[in-house]
Coordinates of C-alpha atoms in Angstrom, one line a residue:
M1 CA 93.0 352.3 109.8
K2 CA 96.2 350.4 110.7
S3 CA 99.4 352.3 110.4
L4 CA 102.1 351.1 108.1
T5 CA 104.1 349.9 111.1
Q6 CA 101.2 347.9 112.4
K7 CA 100.6 346.2 109.0
K8 CA 104.3 345.4 108.8
T9 CA 104.2 343.8 112.3
V10 CA 101.2 341.7 111.4
T11 CA 102.9 340.5 108.2
T12 CA 106.0 339.6 110.1
M13 CA 104.1 337.7 112.7
K14 CA 102.3 335.8 110.0
K15 CA 105.7 334.7 108.6
Y16 CA 106.7 333.3 112.0
L17 CA 103.4 331.6 112.5
A18 CA 103.7 330.1 109.0
E19 CA 107.1 328.6 110.0
L20 CA 105.5 327.2 113.2
V21 CA 102.7 325.5 111.2
G22 CA 105.0 324.3 108.5
T23 CA 107.5 322.7 110.9
F24 CA 104.6 321.1 112.8
V25 CA 103.4 319.5 109.7
L26 CA 106.8 318.3 108.6
T27 CA 107.6 316.9 112.0
F28 CA 104.2 315.3 112.5
L29 CA 103.9 313.7 109.1
G30 CA 107.6 312.8 108.5
C31 CA 108.2 311.4 112.0
G32 CA 104.7 309.9 112.1
A33 CA 105.5 308.0 108.9
A34 CA 108.7 306.8 110.4
V35 CA 106.8 305.4 113.4
S36 CA 104.0 303.9 111.4
L37 CA 106.2 302.3 108.8
N38 CA 108.7 301.0 111.4
C39 CA 111.4 302.8 109.5
G40 CA 114.6 300.7 109.1
V41 CA 113.1 297.3 109.3
D42 CA 113.3 296.9 105.5
S43 CA 113.9 298.9 102.3
A44 CA 110.3 299.7 101.8
S45 CA 110.0 301.4 105.2
V46 CA 113.1 303.5 104.4
V47 CA 111.8 304.6 101.0
G48 CA 108.3 305.3 102.5
T49 CA 109.8 307.5 105.2
A50 CA 112.0 309.4 102.8
L51 CA 109.1 310.1 100.5
A52 CA 107.0 311.3 103.5
F53 CA 109.6 313.9 104.4
G54 CA 110.1 315.0 100.8
L55 CA 106.5 315.1 99.8
T56 CA 105.6 317.1 103.0
V57 CA 108.2 319.7 102.1
V58 CA 106.8 320.0 98.5
A59 CA 103.3 320.4 99.9
M60 CA 104.3 323.0 102.5
A61 CA 106.4 324.9 99.9
Y62 CA 103.3 325.5 97.9
T63 CA 101.2 326.2 101.0
I64 CA 103.4 328.7 102.9
G65 CA 106.2 329.4 100.5
G66 CA 104.6 332.7 99.5
I67 CA 104.3 333.8 103.2
S68 CA 107.6 332.9 104.8
G69 CA 109.6 331.1 102.1
C70 CA 108.9 327.8 103.8
H71 CA 112.2 327.3 105.6
I72 CA 110.7 325.0 108.3
N73 CA 114.3 324.2 109.3
P74 CA 116.7 326.2 111.4
A75 CA 119.6 325.1 109.3
I76 CA 118.0 326.6 106.2
T77 CA 117.2 329.8 108.0
L78 CA 120.9 330.0 109.1
G79 CA 122.0 329.5 105.5
V80 CA 119.6 332.2 104.3
L81 CA 120.8 334.5 107.0
C82 CA 124.5 333.9 106.2
S83 CA 123.7 334.5 102.5
G84 CA 122.4 338.0 103.4
R85 CA 118.8 337.3 102.4
M86 CA 117.2 338.0 105.7
S87 CA 117.8 340.0 108.9
V88 CA 118.9 338.6 112.3
K89 CA 115.6 339.6 113.8
D90 CA 113.6 337.6 111.3
A91 CA 116.0 334.7 111.6
V92 CA 115.4 334.6 115.4
G93 CA 111.6 334.8 114.8
Y94 CA 111.8 331.9 112.3
W95 CA 113.9 329.8 114.8
V96 CA 111.4 330.4 117.6
G97 CA 108.5 329.4 115.4
Q98 CA 110.3 326.3 114.0
F99 CA 111.3 324.9 117.4
I100 CA 107.8 325.5 118.9
G101 CA 106.3 323.8 115.9
G102 CA 108.6 320.8 116.2
I103 CA 107.9 320.4 119.9
L104 CA 104.1 320.7 119.5
A105 CA 104.2 318.1 116.7
A106 CA 106.2 315.7 118.8
A107 CA 103.8 316.1 121.7
V108 CA 100.8 315.3 119.5
L109 CA 102.6 312.3 118.0
Y110 CA 103.7 311.0 121.4
A111 CA 100.2 311.4 122.7
I112 CA 98.8 309.3 119.8
T113 CA 101.3 306.6 119.8
T114 CA 101.4 306.1 123.6
A115 CA 97.6 306.2 124.0
T116 CA 96.9 303.8 121.2
S117 CA 99.9 301.5 121.5
G118 CA 100.4 302.4 117.9
S119 CA 104.1 302.4 117.9
I120 CA 105.8 299.4 116.4
L121 CA 109.2 301.0 116.7
G122 CA 111.5 301.4 119.6
T123 CA 110.5 305.0 119.4
T124 CA 107.1 306.7 119.8
T125 CA 108.3 309.9 118.1
G126 CA 110.6 309.1 115.3
A127 CA 113.5 310.6 117.2
N128 CA 117.0 310.6 115.8
A129 CA 120.0 308.7 117.2
C130 CA 123.1 307.2 115.7
A131 CA 122.5 303.6 114.6
D132 CA 124.3 300.7 116.3
G133 CA 127.9 300.6 115.1
V134 CA 127.9 304.2 114.0
P135 CA 130.3 306.3 116.2
L136 CA 129.1 309.8 117.3
G137 CA 131.8 311.4 115.1
A138 CA 130.6 309.6 112.0
G139 CA 127.0 310.5 112.8
F140 CA 128.1 314.2 113.1
L141 CA 129.9 314.0 109.8
V142 CA 126.9 312.4 108.1
E143 CA 124.5 315.1 109.4
A144 CA 126.9 318.0 108.5
V145 CA 127.6 316.8 105.0
L146 CA 124.0 315.9 104.2
T147 CA 122.7 319.3 105.6
T148 CA 125.4 321.1 103.5
L149 CA 124.1 319.5 100.3
F150 CA 120.5 320.0 101.2
V151 CA 120.8 323.7 102.1
L152 CA 122.9 324.3 99.0
V153 CA 120.0 323.0 96.9
V154 CA 117.7 325.3 98.8
L155 CA 119.9 328.3 98.3
G156 CA 120.5 327.6 94.6
A157 CA 116.9 326.7 93.8
T158 CA 115.5 329.8 95.4
A159 CA 118.1 332.3 94.2
K160 CA 116.9 335.2 92.1
T161 CA 120.3 335.2 90.4
N162 CA 120.0 331.6 89.2
G163 CA 117.7 332.0 86.2
A164 CA 114.1 330.6 86.4
T165 CA 115.0 327.7 88.7
N166 CA 113.1 329.3 91.6
N167 CA 109.8 328.5 89.7
F168 CA 110.3 324.9 90.6
A169 CA 112.1 325.4 94.0
G170 CA 109.5 323.5 96.0
L171 CA 109.8 320.4 93.9
A172 CA 113.6 320.5 93.7
I173 CA 113.9 320.9 97.5
G174 CA 111.4 318.2 98.3
L175 CA 113.0 315.7 96.0
S176 CA 116.5 316.5 97.4
L177 CA 115.2 315.9 100.9
T178 CA 113.9 312.5 99.8
L179 CA 117.4 311.6 98.5
I180 CA 119.0 312.9 101.6
H181 CA 116.9 310.6 103.7
L182 CA 117.6 307.6 101.5
V183 CA 121.3 308.1 102.2
G184 CA 121.2 309.1 105.9
I185 CA 118.5 306.9 107.5
H186 CA 120.8 304.0 107.8
Y187 CA 123.3 306.0 109.8
T188 CA 121.4 308.6 111.9
G189 CA 117.7 308.3 110.9
T190 CA 118.4 311.5 109.0
S191 CA 117.7 314.8 110.7
V192 CA 119.4 317.7 108.8
N193 CA 116.9 319.8 110.8
P194 CA 117.4 320.7 114.4
A195 CA 113.7 321.6 114.9
R196 CA 112.6 318.2 113.6
S197 CA 115.0 316.5 116.1
L198 CA 114.5 318.6 119.3
G199 CA 110.8 317.9 119.9
P200 CA 110.9 314.1 119.3
A201 CA 114.1 313.8 121.5
L202 CA 112.5 315.6 124.4
F203 CA 109.7 313.0 124.5
Q204 CA 111.7 310.0 123.6
G205 CA 114.6 310.5 126.0
G206 CA 117.4 308.0 126.1
A207 CA 120.0 308.0 123.3
A208 CA 117.9 310.5 121.3
L209 CA 118.2 313.1 124.1
S210 CA 121.9 312.4 125.0
Q211 CA 122.9 312.6 121.3
L212 CA 120.6 315.6 120.6
W213 CA 123.6 318.0 120.3
I214 CA 124.7 316.2 117.1
F215 CA 121.4 316.8 115.5
I216 CA 121.4 320.5 116.4
V217 CA 125.1 321.4 115.9
A218 CA 125.9 319.4 112.8
P219 CA 122.9 320.7 110.7
L220 CA 123.8 324.3 111.7
V221 CA 127.4 323.7 110.7
G222 CA 126.1 322.4 107.4
G223 CA 123.8 325.3 106.9
A224 CA 126.7 327.8 107.3
L225 CA 129.0 325.8 105.0
A226 CA 126.3 325.7 102.3
A227 CA 126.0 329.5 102.5
A228 CA 129.8 329.8 102.1
I229 CA 129.8 327.5 99.1
W230 CA 126.8 329.2 97.5
K231 CA 128.5 332.6 97.9
A232 CA 131.5 331.2 96.1
I233 CA 129.6 329.9 93.1
E234 CA 126.5 332.2 92.9
P235 CA 126.2 333.8 89.5
K236 CA 125.9 337.5 89.1
A237 CA 122.4 338.8 88.4
G238 CA 121.6 338.4 84.7
K239 CA 124.6 336.0 84.2
A240 CA 122.9 332.7 85.1

């Protein structure tokens, strides 16, 4: 029979693997939709891409939420860590799984779009970059603010001190991500997720790679700010 330590190790590794799988699905389906719909060419493509990211989060929340909590986003993991809900060791494991998942998804998407000439965008991976006329500073601000709002929703919707809201956390988080994309696509393509941006940028190169720091640093700043805000407004247990 397995010892208690062995069982705990297996359970922990399953959480990290679940984060890898979930981030793969989010990156592949969300970015894949952006490529297929030629996101940005018209309002319909923007709405379709926003829905793709939001619905994927809803689906994965009910698929792996009971295993890992379905962060599938390093900024969310940082927010959860800063809120005292997880250990540094687990956070690092989540980050490793998330970034690997995003890179693998981008590799598969790149292979498909380049092999089939299926990309009708200037991108084969749905990579992020500031739109023409959007300064890097403005792009950073957009990503930081949108991530703060998104992670705040995540922390509030999943908090055990916030009444029964966590029963519908997956739906609330997915819908909020849809709204976040509707606002941000015009400016940065919307990342709010370093793992979703790293993989596509590595294969896309160009502006996506040179501006990658924005889509890593700004979401992490937003995740930390969200944790600080939530700590300030979080109700006490039983007082929600």
